């Protein structure tokens, strides 16, 4: 009772304390969260299945708020650091959602620190592009989409950019 009353009266002080605590104990909090996810893996999976629609609605609601829009902008600006040079115009009908796939990532490059190899994009159907989640370290995403580029456009990315003989 006293704690609740204290928190209501000293809202800013409590908020600042927890903010500082989070910054000072990042690693410990991260380890606790990781451990929790390992221990409760099945329960979390079950919760996500049961509350799938509710989670979608909450996400949609969040993305329409000021902080949600800011988070989207931040994500997009981070992604924009990868320049966009379209190799092919979008051949798909307008009713098919399309994502731009960066055809080269560092897994093809001889010089992994080179930035030019992140510029080129090819339009891909979103469902195909996102079938294997993609981030810079997920090579399966790049291999999966490379295979689809070969099927859809009859283009061999390695051959096109002169990476023949470079195996990953």
mmCIF file of C-alpha atoms in Angstrom, residues 51-153:
data_model
loop_
_atom_site.group_PDB
_atom_site.id
_atom_site.type_symbol
_atom_site.label_atom_id
_atom_site.label_comp_id
_atom_site.label_asym_id
_atom_site.label_seq_id
_atom_site.Cartn_x
_atom_site.Cartn_y
_atom_site.Cartn_z
ATOM 1 C CA UNK A 51 -3.568 -14.499 -28.736
ATOM 2 C CA UNK A 52 -2.478 -14.139 -32.370
ATOM 3 C CA UNK A 53 -5.295 -11.772 -33.424
ATOM 4 C CA UNK A 54 -5.008 -9.679 -30.275
ATOM 5 C CA UNK A 55 -1.257 -9.289 -30.837
ATOM 6 C CA UNK A 56 -1.873 -8.204 -34.448
ATOM 7 C CA UNK A 57 -4.407 -5.601 -33.299
ATOM 8 C CA UNK A 58 -2.070 -4.313 -30.588
ATOM 9 C CA UNK A 59 0.758 -4.024 -33.102
ATOM 10 C CA UNK A 60 -1.490 -2.190 -35.549
ATOM 11 C CA UNK A 61 -2.668 0.151 -32.777
ATOM 12 C CA UNK A 62 0.926 0.761 -31.653
ATOM 13 C CA UNK A 63 2.120 1.527 -35.172
ATOM 14 C CA UNK A 64 -0.559 4.221 -35.453
ATOM 15 C CA UNK A 65 0.696 6.028 -32.312
ATOM 16 C CA UNK A 66 3.375 8.720 -32.315
ATOM 17 C CA UNK A 67 5.997 6.419 -30.785
ATOM 18 C CA UNK A 68 5.039 3.613 -33.189
ATOM 19 C CA UNK A 69 5.422 5.897 -36.181
ATOM 20 C CA UNK A 70 8.767 7.040 -34.812
ATOM 21 C CA UNK A 71 9.891 3.405 -34.446
ATOM 22 C CA UNK A 72 8.879 2.731 -38.060
ATOM 23 C CA UNK A 73 10.774 5.799 -39.271
ATOM 24 C CA UNK A 74 13.836 4.720 -37.300
ATOM 25 C CA UNK A 75 13.677 1.235 -38.813
ATOM 26 C CA UNK A 76 13.212 2.562 -42.339
ATOM 27 C CA UNK A 77 16.009 5.111 -42.002
ATOM 28 C CA UNK A 78 18.336 2.378 -40.740
ATOM 29 C CA UNK A 79 17.376 0.301 -43.766
ATOM 30 C CA UNK A 80 17.815 3.293 -46.081
ATOM 31 C CA UNK A 81 21.509 3.374 -45.256
ATOM 32 C CA UNK A 82 21.567 0.503 -47.694
ATOM 33 C CA UNK A 83 21.258 2.494 -50.913
ATOM 34 C CA UNK A 84 18.745 1.543 -53.582
ATOM 35 C CA UNK A 85 19.746 1.068 -57.187
ATOM 36 C CA UNK A 86 16.930 -0.775 -58.961
ATOM 37 C CA UNK A 87 18.322 -3.371 -61.349
ATOM 38 C CA UNK A 88 14.878 -4.194 -62.766
ATOM 39 C CA UNK A 89 11.590 -2.290 -62.733
ATOM 40 C CA UNK A 90 8.691 -3.924 -60.916
ATOM 41 C CA UNK A 91 7.147 -6.519 -63.290
ATOM 42 C CA UNK A 92 4.433 -7.645 -60.854
ATOM 43 C CA UNK A 93 0.769 -6.565 -60.962
ATOM 44 C CA UNK A 94 -0.291 -3.893 -58.454
ATOM 45 C CA UNK A 95 -2.344 -6.369 -56.385
ATOM 46 C CA UNK A 96 0.856 -8.247 -55.425
ATOM 47 C CA UNK A 97 2.717 -6.679 -52.504
ATOM 48 C CA UNK A 98 6.357 -6.195 -53.468
ATOM 49 C CA UNK A 99 9.522 -5.756 -51.376
ATOM 50 C CA UNK A 100 12.888 -4.621 -52.663
ATOM 51 C CA UNK A 101 15.513 -7.295 -52.027
ATOM 52 C CA UNK A 102 19.146 -6.208 -51.773
ATOM 53 C CA UNK A 103 20.628 -8.765 -54.122
ATOM 54 C CA UNK A 104 24.127 -8.591 -52.765
ATOM 55 C CA UNK A 105 25.068 -8.726 -49.178
ATOM 56 C CA UNK A 106 28.425 -9.333 -47.637
ATOM 57 C CA UNK A 107 28.134 -13.090 -48.082
ATOM 58 C CA UNK A 108 29.055 -12.668 -51.776
ATOM 59 C CA UNK A 109 31.650 -9.975 -51.307
ATOM 60 C CA UNK A 110 35.336 -10.616 -51.129
ATOM 61 C CA UNK A 111 35.683 -7.355 -49.180
ATOM 62 C CA UNK A 112 32.956 -7.677 -46.524
ATOM 63 C CA UNK A 113 33.437 -4.064 -45.422
ATOM 64 C CA UNK A 114 32.713 -2.696 -48.880
ATOM 65 C CA UNK A 115 29.453 -0.728 -48.971
ATOM 66 C CA UNK A 116 28.800 -0.822 -52.730
ATOM 67 C CA UNK A 117 27.602 -4.403 -52.522
ATOM 68 C CA UNK A 118 24.515 -3.330 -50.526
ATOM 69 C CA UNK A 119 23.127 -0.933 -53.139
ATOM 70 C CA UNK A 120 21.449 -3.100 -55.747
ATOM 71 C CA UNK A 121 17.819 -4.157 -55.330
ATOM 72 C CA UNK A 122 15.398 -6.315 -57.272
ATOM 73 C CA UNK A 123 11.625 -6.322 -56.675
ATOM 74 C CA UNK A 124 10.399 -9.559 -55.117
ATOM 75 C CA UNK A 125 6.890 -10.599 -54.046
ATOM 76 C CA UNK A 126 6.733 -9.828 -50.316
ATOM 77 C CA UNK A 127 5.550 -13.321 -49.408
ATOM 78 C CA UNK A 128 8.587 -14.823 -51.155
ATOM 79 C CA UNK A 129 11.020 -12.197 -49.866
ATOM 80 C CA UNK A 130 9.926 -12.633 -46.247
ATOM 81 C CA UNK A 131 9.587 -16.431 -46.355
ATOM 82 C CA UNK A 132 13.018 -16.697 -44.742
ATOM 83 C CA UNK A 133 13.556 -13.741 -42.402
ATOM 84 C CA UNK A 134 16.355 -11.511 -43.499
ATOM 85 C CA UNK A 135 19.003 -9.589 -41.696
ATOM 86 C CA UNK A 136 22.627 -9.102 -42.522
ATOM 87 C CA UNK A 137 23.703 -12.251 -40.686
ATOM 88 C CA UNK A 138 21.038 -14.629 -42.033
ATOM 89 C CA UNK A 139 22.648 -16.222 -45.065
ATOM 90 C CA UNK A 140 19.632 -18.464 -45.664
ATOM 91 C CA UNK A 141 17.564 -15.350 -46.482
ATOM 92 C CA UNK A 142 20.050 -14.379 -49.181
ATOM 93 C CA UNK A 143 20.349 -17.898 -50.565
ATOM 94 C CA UNK A 144 16.569 -18.392 -50.617
ATOM 95 C CA UNK A 145 15.971 -15.126 -52.471
ATOM 96 C CA UNK A 146 18.901 -15.715 -54.805
ATOM 97 C CA UNK A 147 17.246 -18.975 -55.838
ATOM 98 C CA UNK A 148 13.927 -17.185 -56.449
ATOM 99 C CA UNK A 149 15.664 -14.466 -58.466
ATOM 100 C CA UNK A 150 17.101 -17.237 -60.618
ATOM 101 C CA UNK A 151 13.593 -18.749 -61.045
ATOM 102 C CA UNK A 152 11.687 -15.486 -61.601
ATOM 103 C CA UNK A 153 14.159 -13.476 -63.649
#
